[in-house]
Short mmCIF file of N, CA and C in Angstrom, two decimals:
data_model
loop_
_atom_site.label_atom_id
_atom_site.label_comp_id
_atom_site.label_asym_id
_atom_site.label_seq_id
_atom_site.Cartn_x
_atom_site.Cartn_y
_atom_site.Cartn_z
N MET A 25 17.18 -3.89 3.50
CA MET A 25 15.55 -3.63 3.51
C MET A 25 15.45 -3.73 2.25
N ARG A 26 14.69 -4.38 1.05
CA ARG A 26 14.91 -3.90 -0.62
C ARG A 26 14.26 -3.13 -0.63
N SER A 27 14.32 -2.33 -2.38
CA SER A 27 13.41 -0.95 -2.30
C SER A 27 12.48 -1.13 -3.19
N ALA A 28 12.23 -0.20 -3.01
CA ALA A 28 10.65 0.25 -3.82
C ALA A 28 10.87 -1.02 -4.81
N GLN A 29 11.51 -0.50 -6.09
CA GLN A 29 11.22 -0.69 -7.49
C GLN A 29 12.00 -2.45 -7.49
N ARG A 30 12.71 -2.59 -5.79
CA ARG A 30 12.84 -4.72 -6.24
C ARG A 30 11.66 -4.93 -5.86
N GLY A 31 10.19 -4.66 -5.30
CA GLY A 31 9.55 -4.64 -4.50
C GLY A 31 8.14 -5.75 -5.71
N VAL A 32 8.50 -3.88 -7.15
CA VAL A 32 7.22 -3.63 -8.28
C VAL A 32 7.67 -4.88 -8.92
N GLU A 33 8.98 -5.10 -9.20
CA GLU A 33 10.03 -6.66 -9.88
C GLU A 33 9.02 -7.75 -9.58
N ALA A 34 9.27 -8.01 -8.30
CA ALA A 34 8.26 -8.88 -7.43
C ALA A 34 6.77 -8.89 -7.66
N LEU A 35 6.35 -8.26 -6.70
CA LEU A 35 5.27 -7.61 -8.05
C LEU A 35 5.35 -8.61 -9.53
N LEU A 36 5.61 -7.80 -10.47
CA LEU A 36 5.65 -8.09 -11.63
C LEU A 36 5.39 -10.12 -11.99
N VAL A 37 6.35 -10.68 -11.38
CA VAL A 37 6.55 -11.80 -11.64
C VAL A 37 5.11 -12.47 -10.88
N ALA A 38 5.26 -12.24 -9.79
CA ALA A 38 3.96 -12.48 -9.06
C ALA A 38 2.87 -12.78 -10.35
N LEU A 39 2.71 -11.09 -10.98
CA LEU A 39 1.13 -11.03 -11.30
C LEU A 39 0.98 -11.93 -12.60
N LYS A 40 2.38 -11.86 -13.60
CA LYS A 40 2.50 -12.65 -14.59
C LYS A 40 1.76 -13.92 -13.94
N ALA A 41 2.44 -13.88 -13.37
CA ALA A 41 2.04 -15.81 -12.61
C ALA A 41 1.27 -16.08 -12.24
N HIS A 42 0.09 -15.12 -12.32
CA HIS A 42 -1.50 -15.22 -11.38
C HIS A 42 -2.05 -15.05 -12.55
N GLY A 43 -1.84 -14.80 -14.52
CA GLY A 43 -2.35 -14.84 -15.16
C GLY A 43 -3.71 -13.93 -15.30
N GLY A 44 -4.41 -14.38 -16.30
CA GLY A 44 -5.53 -13.60 -16.85
C GLY A 44 -5.52 -11.91 -17.95
N ILE A 45 -6.04 -11.16 -17.09
CA ILE A 45 -5.92 -10.01 -17.60
C ILE A 45 -5.61 -9.34 -17.06
N VAL A 46 -5.17 -8.94 -15.73
CA VAL A 46 -3.84 -8.77 -15.49
C VAL A 46 -2.39 -8.84 -15.61
N ALA A 47 -2.11 -9.96 -15.95
CA ALA A 47 -0.57 -10.56 -16.64
C ALA A 47 -0.46 -9.85 -18.16
N SER A 48 -2.19 -9.82 -19.01
CA SER A 48 -1.79 -8.82 -19.96
C SER A 48 -1.43 -7.65 -20.14
N LEU A 49 -1.94 -7.03 -18.65
CA LEU A 49 -1.61 -5.60 -19.07
C LEU A 49 -0.25 -5.30 -18.15
N LEU A 50 0.74 -6.58 -16.95
CA LEU A 50 1.19 -5.37 -17.12
C LEU A 50 3.06 -5.13 -18.19
N ASP A 51 3.62 -4.30 -17.74
CA ASP A 51 4.89 -3.66 -17.98
C ASP A 51 5.73 -4.16 -17.84
N GLN A 52 6.50 -4.76 -18.67
CA GLN A 52 7.65 -6.03 -18.08
C GLN A 52 8.87 -4.81 -18.07
N ASN A 53 8.77 -3.15 -18.44
CA ASN A 53 9.89 -2.51 -17.94
C ASN A 53 9.60 -1.51 -17.18
N ALA A 54 8.94 -1.98 -15.89
CA ALA A 54 8.00 -0.91 -14.71
C ALA A 54 9.70 -1.85 -13.78
N PRO A 55 9.17 -1.60 -13.11
CA PRO A 55 9.46 -0.30 -12.32
C PRO A 55 10.33 1.34 -12.65
N SER A 56 9.54 2.40 -13.16
CA SER A 56 10.31 2.99 -13.84
C SER A 56 10.35 4.50 -12.93
N GLY A 57 11.39 4.80 -12.88
CA GLY A 57 11.52 6.41 -12.01
C GLY A 57 11.55 6.08 -10.63
N LEU A 58 11.43 4.76 -9.51
CA LEU A 58 11.28 4.97 -8.47
C LEU A 58 12.69 4.67 -8.30
N ASP A 59 13.24 5.07 -6.75
CA ASP A 59 14.40 5.26 -6.40
C ASP A 59 15.19 3.53 -5.61
N ASP A 60 16.21 3.67 -5.01
CA ASP A 60 16.28 2.59 -4.05
C ASP A 60 16.13 2.52 -2.77
N ARG A 61 15.05 3.16 -2.67
CA ARG A 61 14.35 3.92 -1.17
C ARG A 61 13.21 2.17 -0.84
N PRO A 62 12.89 2.60 0.09
CA PRO A 62 12.26 1.36 0.84
C PRO A 62 10.46 2.04 0.27
N GLY A 63 9.29 1.16 0.03
CA GLY A 63 8.28 1.99 0.15
C GLY A 63 7.35 1.43 0.94
N PRO A 64 6.30 1.23 1.29
CA PRO A 64 5.42 1.21 2.29
C PRO A 64 5.63 -1.02 2.71
N ALA A 65 5.27 -1.31 1.60
CA ALA A 65 5.17 -2.89 1.48
C ALA A 65 6.39 -3.29 2.32
N GLN A 66 7.96 -1.91 1.70
CA GLN A 66 8.99 -3.27 2.44
C GLN A 66 9.50 -2.54 4.05
N ILE A 67 8.74 -1.29 3.86
CA ILE A 67 8.73 -0.90 5.34
C ILE A 67 7.73 -1.38 5.44
N ALA A 68 6.41 -2.60 5.70
CA ALA A 68 6.18 -3.19 7.07
C ALA A 68 6.23 -4.32 7.03
N ALA A 69 7.06 -4.99 5.15
CA ALA A 69 7.87 -5.92 5.87
C ALA A 69 8.69 -6.56 6.87
N THR A 70 9.67 -5.22 7.22
CA THR A 70 10.84 -5.24 7.86
C THR A 70 10.12 -5.47 9.84
N GLY A 71 8.84 -4.90 9.86
CA GLY A 71 8.35 -5.07 11.20
C GLY A 71 7.94 -5.87 12.00
N PRO A 72 8.39 -6.21 13.37
CA PRO A 72 8.16 -7.51 14.38
C PRO A 72 7.20 -8.05 13.31
N ARG A 73 5.87 -7.59 13.36
CA ARG A 73 4.73 -7.95 13.35
C ARG A 73 4.34 -9.00 12.24
N ALA A 74 5.37 -8.71 11.59
CA ALA A 74 5.79 -9.05 9.58
C ALA A 74 6.90 -10.21 9.46
N ALA A 75 7.16 -10.80 11.24
CA ALA A 75 8.33 -11.54 11.24
C ALA A 75 7.97 -13.04 10.49
N ALA A 76 7.13 -13.28 11.34
CA ALA A 76 6.98 -14.63 10.11
C ALA A 76 7.05 -15.21 8.15
N ALA A 77 6.23 -13.87 7.73
CA ALA A 77 6.63 -14.10 6.42
C ALA A 77 6.58 -12.71 6.12
N PRO A 78 8.30 -12.05 5.95
CA PRO A 78 7.45 -10.63 5.59
C PRO A 78 7.96 -10.88 3.85
N ASP A 79 8.44 -12.07 3.19
CA ASP A 79 8.51 -12.14 1.75
C ASP A 79 6.27 -11.57 1.10
N GLU A 80 6.35 -12.44 2.42
CA GLU A 80 4.02 -12.92 1.99
C GLU A 80 3.47 -11.31 1.93
N TYR A 81 3.88 -10.84 2.90
CA TYR A 81 3.30 -9.15 3.95
C TYR A 81 4.01 -8.10 2.32
N GLU A 82 5.35 -8.13 2.39
CA GLU A 82 5.56 -7.70 0.98
C GLU A 82 4.75 -7.57 0.12
N LEU A 83 4.45 -8.56 -0.58
CA LEU A 83 4.19 -8.59 -1.78
C LEU A 83 2.70 -8.48 -1.69
N LEU A 84 2.24 -8.76 -1.12
CA LEU A 84 0.22 -7.93 -0.44
C LEU A 84 0.05 -7.00 -0.27
N LEU A 85 1.39 -6.56 -0.19
CA LEU A 85 0.85 -4.99 0.64
C LEU A 85 1.25 -4.02 -1.32
N GLU A 86 2.53 -4.51 -2.42
CA GLU A 86 2.67 -4.52 -3.39
C GLU A 86 1.16 -4.31 -3.99
N MET A 87 0.45 -5.11 -3.76
CA MET A 87 -0.90 -6.03 -4.99
C MET A 87 -1.96 -4.94 -4.76
N ILE A 88 -2.03 -4.58 -2.76
CA ILE A 88 -2.57 -3.78 -2.46
C ILE A 88 -2.25 -2.07 -3.19
N LEU A 89 -1.15 -1.52 -2.82
CA LEU A 89 0.05 -0.38 -3.71
C LEU A 89 -0.71 -0.33 -4.73
N GLU A 90 -0.32 -1.53 -5.53
CA GLU A 90 -0.73 -1.25 -7.05
C GLU A 90 -1.76 -1.28 -7.25
N GLY A 91 -2.77 -1.63 -7.19
CA GLY A 91 -4.42 -0.77 -7.00
C GLY A 91 -4.83 0.86 -6.93
N SER A 92 -4.12 1.13 -5.82
CA SER A 92 -3.90 2.58 -5.15
C SER A 92 -3.64 2.68 -6.38
N HIS A 93 -2.09 2.96 -7.00
CA HIS A 93 -1.47 2.81 -8.27
C HIS A 93 -2.35 3.43 -9.49
N LEU A 94 -3.44 2.01 -9.40
CA LEU A 94 -4.29 2.09 -11.05
C LEU A 94 -5.65 3.12 -10.21
N HIS A 95 -6.09 3.05 -9.73
CA HIS A 95 -7.19 4.04 -9.00
C HIS A 95 -6.86 5.87 -9.06
N TYR A 96 -5.21 5.79 -8.41
CA TYR A 96 -5.27 7.55 -8.20
C TYR A 96 -3.66 7.65 -9.47
N GLY A 97 -3.32 7.22 -9.71
CA GLY A 97 -1.83 7.08 -10.71
C GLY A 97 -0.79 7.49 -9.39
N PRO A 98 0.61 7.81 -10.44
CA PRO A 98 0.87 7.02 -11.36
C PRO A 98 0.98 5.02 -11.17
N GLN A 99 0.38 5.13 -12.56
CA GLN A 99 0.41 3.53 -12.81
C GLN A 99 1.80 2.89 -13.04
N ARG A 100 2.22 2.10 -12.18
CA ARG A 100 3.86 1.48 -12.50
C ARG A 100 3.70 0.64 -12.60
N ALA A 101 3.73 -1.27 -12.22
CA ALA A 101 3.64 -2.43 -12.92
C ALA A 101 2.67 -2.62 -14.17
N VAL A 102 1.43 -2.34 -13.17
CA VAL A 102 0.42 -3.13 -14.52
C VAL A 102 -0.13 -1.46 -15.05
N ARG A 103 -0.33 -1.20 -16.71
CA ARG A 103 -0.67 0.18 -17.27
C ARG A 103 -2.32 -0.04 -18.06
N THR A 104 -2.97 0.57 -18.31
CA THR A 104 -3.49 0.74 -19.30
C THR A 104 -4.60 1.85 -19.61
N ALA A 105 -4.93 2.20 -20.22
CA ALA A 105 -5.40 3.81 -20.99
C ALA A 105 -6.88 4.07 -20.64
N ASP A 106 -6.99 2.94 -20.37
CA ASP A 106 -8.66 2.89 -19.67
C ASP A 106 -9.30 2.76 -18.78
N PRO A 107 -9.80 4.25 -17.85
CA PRO A 107 -9.68 4.24 -16.30
C PRO A 107 -11.17 3.51 -16.20
N ASP A 108 -11.56 2.89 -16.61
CA ASP A 108 -12.88 2.38 -16.54
C ASP A 108 -12.02 0.60 -16.10
N LEU A 109 -11.68 0.57 -16.69
CA LEU A 109 -10.49 -0.83 -16.38
C LEU A 109 -9.60 -0.66 -15.92
N ALA A 110 -8.91 0.30 -15.58
CA ALA A 110 -7.92 0.38 -14.34
C ALA A 110 -8.32 0.38 -12.65
N LEU A 111 -10.07 0.89 -12.58
CA LEU A 111 -10.16 0.08 -11.63
C LEU A 111 -10.99 -0.60 -11.37
N LEU A 112 -11.38 -1.12 -11.98
CA LEU A 112 -11.33 -3.21 -11.99
C LEU A 112 -10.28 -3.45 -12.08
N ILE A 113 -8.99 -3.41 -12.11
CA ILE A 113 -8.16 -4.40 -11.97
C ILE A 113 -7.38 -3.78 -10.76
N GLY A 114 -7.69 -2.49 -10.39
CA GLY A 114 -6.98 -1.37 -8.89
C GLY A 114 -7.97 -2.94 -8.19
N ASP A 115 -8.89 -2.89 -7.90
CA ASP A 115 -9.91 -4.00 -7.72
C ASP A 115 -9.69 -5.12 -7.07
N GLN A 116 -9.38 -5.51 -8.07
CA GLN A 116 -9.17 -7.03 -8.15
C GLN A 116 -7.26 -7.23 -7.39
N LEU A 117 -6.60 -6.13 -7.79
CA LEU A 117 -5.31 -5.94 -6.83
C LEU A 117 -6.15 -6.27 -5.07
N TYR A 118 -6.62 -4.95 -4.97
CA TYR A 118 -6.81 -4.83 -3.50
C TYR A 118 -7.76 -5.73 -3.23
N ALA A 119 -8.21 -7.18 -3.81
CA ALA A 119 -9.05 -8.08 -3.52
C ALA A 119 -7.92 -9.07 -3.29
N LEU A 120 -7.32 -9.47 -4.20
CA LEU A 120 -5.89 -10.28 -4.41
C LEU A 120 -5.46 -9.77 -2.41
N GLY A 121 -4.93 -8.63 -2.59
CA GLY A 121 -4.02 -8.60 -1.47
C GLY A 121 -4.35 -9.08 -0.76
N LEU A 122 -6.27 -8.40 -0.06
CA LEU A 122 -6.26 -9.15 1.17
C LEU A 122 -6.70 -10.03 1.47
N ALA A 123 -6.92 -10.83 0.05
CA ALA A 123 -7.04 -12.00 0.93
C ALA A 123 -5.79 -12.90 1.05
N ARG A 124 -4.72 -12.60 0.17
CA ARG A 124 -3.60 -13.31 0.68
C ARG A 124 -3.13 -13.31 2.23
N LEU A 125 -3.62 -11.85 2.52
CA LEU A 125 -3.26 -11.44 4.47
C LEU A 125 -4.38 -12.15 5.06
N ALA A 126 -6.02 -12.07 4.68
CA ALA A 126 -6.87 -12.48 5.22
C ALA A 126 -5.82 -13.91 5.47
N ALA A 127 -5.55 -14.93 4.54
CA ALA A 127 -4.93 -16.31 4.77
C ALA A 127 -3.89 -16.30 6.47
N LEU A 128 -3.01 -15.28 6.25
CA LEU A 128 -1.95 -15.26 7.11
C LEU A 128 -3.30 -15.06 8.29
N ALA A 129 -4.16 -14.42 8.09
CA ALA A 129 -4.77 -14.13 10.20
C ALA A 129 -4.58 -13.28 10.53
N ASP A 130 -4.33 -12.48 9.70
CA ASP A 130 -3.78 -10.79 10.72
C ASP A 130 -5.03 -10.56 10.21
N LEU A 131 -5.72 -10.86 11.08
CA LEU A 131 -7.18 -9.55 11.28
C LEU A 131 -7.26 -8.23 11.97
N ALA A 132 -5.54 -7.42 12.60
CA ALA A 132 -5.25 -6.19 12.94
C ALA A 132 -4.82 -5.70 11.29
N ALA A 133 -4.47 -6.37 10.82
CA ALA A 133 -3.32 -5.42 9.50
C ALA A 133 -4.71 -5.82 8.24
N VAL A 134 -5.69 -6.88 8.35
CA VAL A 134 -6.80 -6.57 7.49
C VAL A 134 -6.94 -5.37 7.70
N LEU A 135 -8.10 -5.07 8.96
CA LEU A 135 -8.25 -3.48 9.54
C LEU A 135 -7.27 -2.32 9.13
N GLU A 136 -6.19 -2.17 9.23
CA GLU A 136 -5.47 -1.16 8.88
C GLU A 136 -5.16 -0.74 8.00
N LEU A 137 -5.45 -1.93 6.80
CA LEU A 137 -6.11 -1.98 5.42
C LEU A 137 -6.74 -1.10 4.78
N ALA A 138 -8.23 -1.63 5.41
CA ALA A 138 -9.22 -1.01 4.89
C ALA A 138 -9.49 0.43 5.35
N ASP A 139 -8.47 0.57 6.66
CA ASP A 139 -8.13 2.10 6.85
C ASP A 139 -7.82 2.55 5.91
N VAL A 140 -6.57 2.32 5.82
CA VAL A 140 -5.26 2.78 4.81
C VAL A 140 -6.29 2.72 3.60
N ILE A 141 -6.66 2.42 1.97
CA ILE A 141 -8.10 1.89 1.88
C ILE A 141 -8.68 3.38 1.73
N SER A 142 -9.47 3.52 3.09
CA SER A 142 -10.61 4.41 2.63
C SER A 142 -10.03 6.04 2.42
N LEU A 143 -8.84 5.59 3.85
CA LEU A 143 -8.43 7.30 3.43
C LEU A 143 -7.88 8.12 2.60
N VAL A 144 -6.81 6.79 2.02
CA VAL A 144 -6.17 7.17 0.35
C VAL A 144 -7.42 7.67 -0.40
N ALA A 145 -8.17 6.67 -0.81
CA ALA A 145 -9.53 7.45 -1.43
C ALA A 145 -10.21 9.09 -0.80
N GLU A 146 -10.07 9.13 0.51
CA GLU A 146 -10.46 10.83 0.81
C GLU A 146 -9.89 11.68 0.38
N ALA A 147 -8.56 11.16 0.67
CA ALA A 147 -6.94 11.75 0.64
C ALA A 147 -7.14 12.11 -1.15
N HIS A 148 -7.58 11.51 -1.82
CA HIS A 148 -7.27 11.69 -3.23
C HIS A 148 -8.75 12.34 -3.60
N ALA A 149 -9.92 12.64 -3.03
CA ALA A 149 -11.20 13.30 -3.86
C ALA A 149 -10.73 14.78 -3.33
N ALA A 150 -9.76 14.92 -2.23
CA ALA A 150 -9.89 16.21 -1.45
C ALA A 150 -8.30 16.81 -1.91
N SER A 151 -7.58 16.16 -3.31
CA SER A 151 -6.86 16.18 -4.16
C SER A 151 -5.46 16.35 -3.34
N ASP A 152 -5.44 15.98 -1.94
CA ASP A 152 -4.48 16.13 -0.92
C ASP A 152 -2.94 14.37 -1.18
N PRO A 153 -2.48 14.83 -1.96
CA PRO A 153 -1.59 13.43 -2.03
C PRO A 153 -0.44 13.60 -1.49
N ALA A 154 0.26 14.01 -0.47
CA ALA A 154 0.74 14.81 0.53
C ALA A 154 -0.30 13.69 1.50
N LEU A 155 -0.87 14.65 2.05
CA LEU A 155 -1.61 13.34 3.42
C LEU A 155 -2.24 11.87 2.54
N ALA A 156 -2.54 11.33 1.19
CA ALA A 156 -2.02 9.92 0.94
C ALA A 156 -1.02 9.17 1.22
N ALA A 157 0.28 10.23 1.21
CA ALA A 157 1.41 9.41 1.18
C ALA A 157 1.64 9.10 2.47
N ALA A 158 1.66 9.92 3.24
CA ALA A 158 1.16 9.94 4.90
C ALA A 158 0.15 8.24 5.28
N VAL A 159 -1.14 8.33 4.72
CA VAL A 159 -1.25 7.54 5.54
C VAL A 159 -0.46 6.57 5.11
N TRP A 160 -0.33 5.84 3.91
CA TRP A 160 0.78 4.83 3.42
C TRP A 160 1.69 4.48 4.42
N GLU A 161 2.68 5.83 4.72
CA GLU A 161 3.48 5.53 5.44
C GLU A 161 2.78 4.62 7.36
N SER A 162 1.68 6.19 7.28
CA SER A 162 1.39 5.36 9.12
C SER A 162 1.03 3.46 9.04
N GLY A 163 0.13 4.13 7.49
CA GLY A 163 -0.52 2.51 7.52
C GLY A 163 0.85 1.12 7.33
N ALA A 164 1.46 1.67 7.02
CA ALA A 164 2.60 0.51 6.82
C ALA A 164 3.69 0.10 8.12
N VAL A 165 3.70 1.13 8.66
CA VAL A 165 4.38 0.96 10.21
C VAL A 165 3.22 0.37 10.69
N ALA A 166 2.03 0.83 11.36
CA ALA A 166 1.02 0.01 11.79
C ALA A 166 1.20 -1.46 11.84
N ILE A 167 1.25 -1.65 10.24
CA ILE A 167 1.20 -2.93 9.67
C ILE A 167 2.13 -3.84 10.32
N GLY A 168 3.32 -3.56 10.33
CA GLY A 168 4.74 -4.66 10.91
C GLY A 168 5.04 -3.59 12.35
N TRP A 169 4.55 -2.78 12.76
CA TRP A 169 4.91 -2.83 13.93
C TRP A 169 3.75 -2.71 14.79
N GLY A 170 2.71 -3.00 14.48
CA GLY A 170 1.11 -2.16 15.39
C GLY A 170 1.26 -0.59 15.38
N ALA A 171 -0.43 -0.78 15.58
CA ALA A 171 -1.31 0.49 15.76
C ALA A 171 -0.89 0.40 17.54
N ASP A 172 -0.88 2.40 17.95
CA ASP A 172 -0.91 2.62 18.98
C ASP A 172 -1.91 4.08 18.95
N GLU A 173 -2.18 4.79 19.51
CA GLU A 173 -3.02 5.51 20.57
C GLU A 173 -2.26 6.83 19.20
N ARG A 174 -1.63 6.77 19.27
CA ARG A 174 -1.10 8.53 18.28
C ARG A 174 -1.05 7.66 17.34
N HIS A 175 -1.01 6.85 16.65
CA HIS A 175 -1.62 6.23 14.95
C HIS A 175 -2.73 6.38 15.15
N SER A 176 -3.42 5.94 15.78
CA SER A 176 -5.20 6.05 15.93
C SER A 176 -6.02 7.54 15.72
N ALA A 177 -4.73 8.69 16.59
CA ALA A 177 -5.21 10.09 16.94
C ALA A 177 -5.13 10.45 15.41
N ALA A 178 -3.67 10.15 15.10
CA ALA A 178 -2.92 10.58 13.74
C ALA A 178 -4.63 10.19 12.19
N LYS A 179 -5.02 9.49 12.58
CA LYS A 179 -6.15 8.47 11.65
C LYS A 179 -7.66 9.30 11.50
N GLU A 180 -7.86 9.48 12.16
CA GLU A 180 -9.06 10.72 13.20
C GLU A 180 -8.85 12.04 11.99
N LEU A 181 -7.89 12.22 12.32
CA LEU A 181 -6.87 13.91 11.73
C LEU A 181 -7.30 13.52 10.29
N ALA A 182 -6.73 12.22 9.52
CA ALA A 182 -7.05 12.37 8.67
C ALA A 182 -8.81 12.19 8.24
N ARG A 183 -9.43 12.01 8.79
CA ARG A 183 -10.72 11.55 8.17
C ARG A 183 -11.70 12.99 8.61
N THR A 184 -11.01 13.28 9.53
CA THR A 184 -11.72 14.94 10.00
C THR A 184 -11.50 16.30 8.83
N ALA A 185 -10.16 15.78 7.87
CA ALA A 185 -9.91 16.52 6.87
C ALA A 185 -9.00 18.14 7.74
N ASP A 186 -8.55 17.24 8.83
CA ASP A 186 -7.71 17.97 9.92
C ASP A 186 -6.15 18.40 8.63
N PRO A 187 -6.02 20.41 9.05
CA PRO A 187 -5.62 20.57 7.95
C PRO A 187 -2.95 20.06 9.20
N GLN A 188 -3.58 19.09 9.88
CA GLN A 188 -1.97 19.00 10.44
C GLN A 188 -2.47 16.95 10.68
N ALA A 189 -3.00 16.61 9.75
CA ALA A 189 -3.17 14.96 9.58
C ALA A 189 -2.45 14.37 9.19
N ALA A 190 -1.67 15.25 7.85
CA ALA A 190 -0.44 14.36 6.91
C ALA A 190 1.24 14.52 7.84
N SER A 191 1.33 15.67 8.92
CA SER A 191 1.97 15.64 9.61
C SER A 191 2.19 14.18 10.69
N ALA A 192 0.89 14.33 11.32
CA ALA A 192 -0.08 13.67 12.34
C ALA A 192 0.74 12.47 11.97
N LEU A 193 0.60 12.17 10.78
CA LEU A 193 0.47 10.57 10.67
C LEU A 193 1.91 10.28 10.51
N HIS A 194 2.37 11.20 9.97
CA HIS A 194 4.31 10.95 10.11
C HIS A 194 4.97 11.00 10.70
N GLU A 195 4.78 11.61 11.82
CA GLU A 195 5.12 11.39 13.58
C GLU A 195 4.13 10.16 14.06
N ALA A 196 3.80 9.63 13.99
CA ALA A 196 2.94 8.62 14.31
C ALA A 196 3.86 7.47 13.47
N ALA A 197 3.97 7.11 12.79
CA ALA A 197 4.94 6.71 11.88
C ALA A 197 6.58 6.10 12.26
N THR A 198 6.93 7.60 12.49
CA THR A 198 8.59 7.70 12.71
C THR A 198 8.69 7.53 14.13
N ALA A 199 8.19 7.67 15.16
CA ALA A 199 8.13 6.90 16.97
C ALA A 199 7.53 6.02 16.94
N ALA A 200 6.36 5.06 16.09
CA ALA A 200 6.11 3.84 16.11
C ALA A 200 7.98 3.03 15.60
N SER A 201 8.15 3.27 14.51
CA SER A 201 9.38 2.76 14.01
C SER A 201 10.20 2.75 14.50
N SER A 202 11.10 3.39 15.14
CA SER A 202 12.01 3.85 16.11
C SER A 202 12.62 2.55 17.08
#
């Protein structure tokens, strides 16, 4: 399984080729501070649901994850000091990733990512980065392996700001990918 660092490097190549304002904001020294562990994009791409197009799943998820980083920090591959521009570019990256996913005709993953984006926003609004990370982890596993009742119940805990939500999401992800 590739590392999150390798995933961001592939994202840099794709966004440079895409061009436009996004390409002008790329930090060619990125990624910084990432280790050799896989991130959500790599985890999802190794699941059986993504087996037909693992590289495409990884890239589109890196786009959406980068959009999230532009919204909430820390910025990784795309960098700007302008917070309004960061939000706009983050939205553009969400749209690029979701469009690529729609082209794969994976409606279940589109719905899952809509939940991920929404729940991550709620977690950050509540100043709960641990919950945001757990949402990404569990969402990645649901995209790669499929969602189950445990995952759905854990997302419901997150929607209601239950203090056990992060651990329930982590447990759901671990159980589904085992």
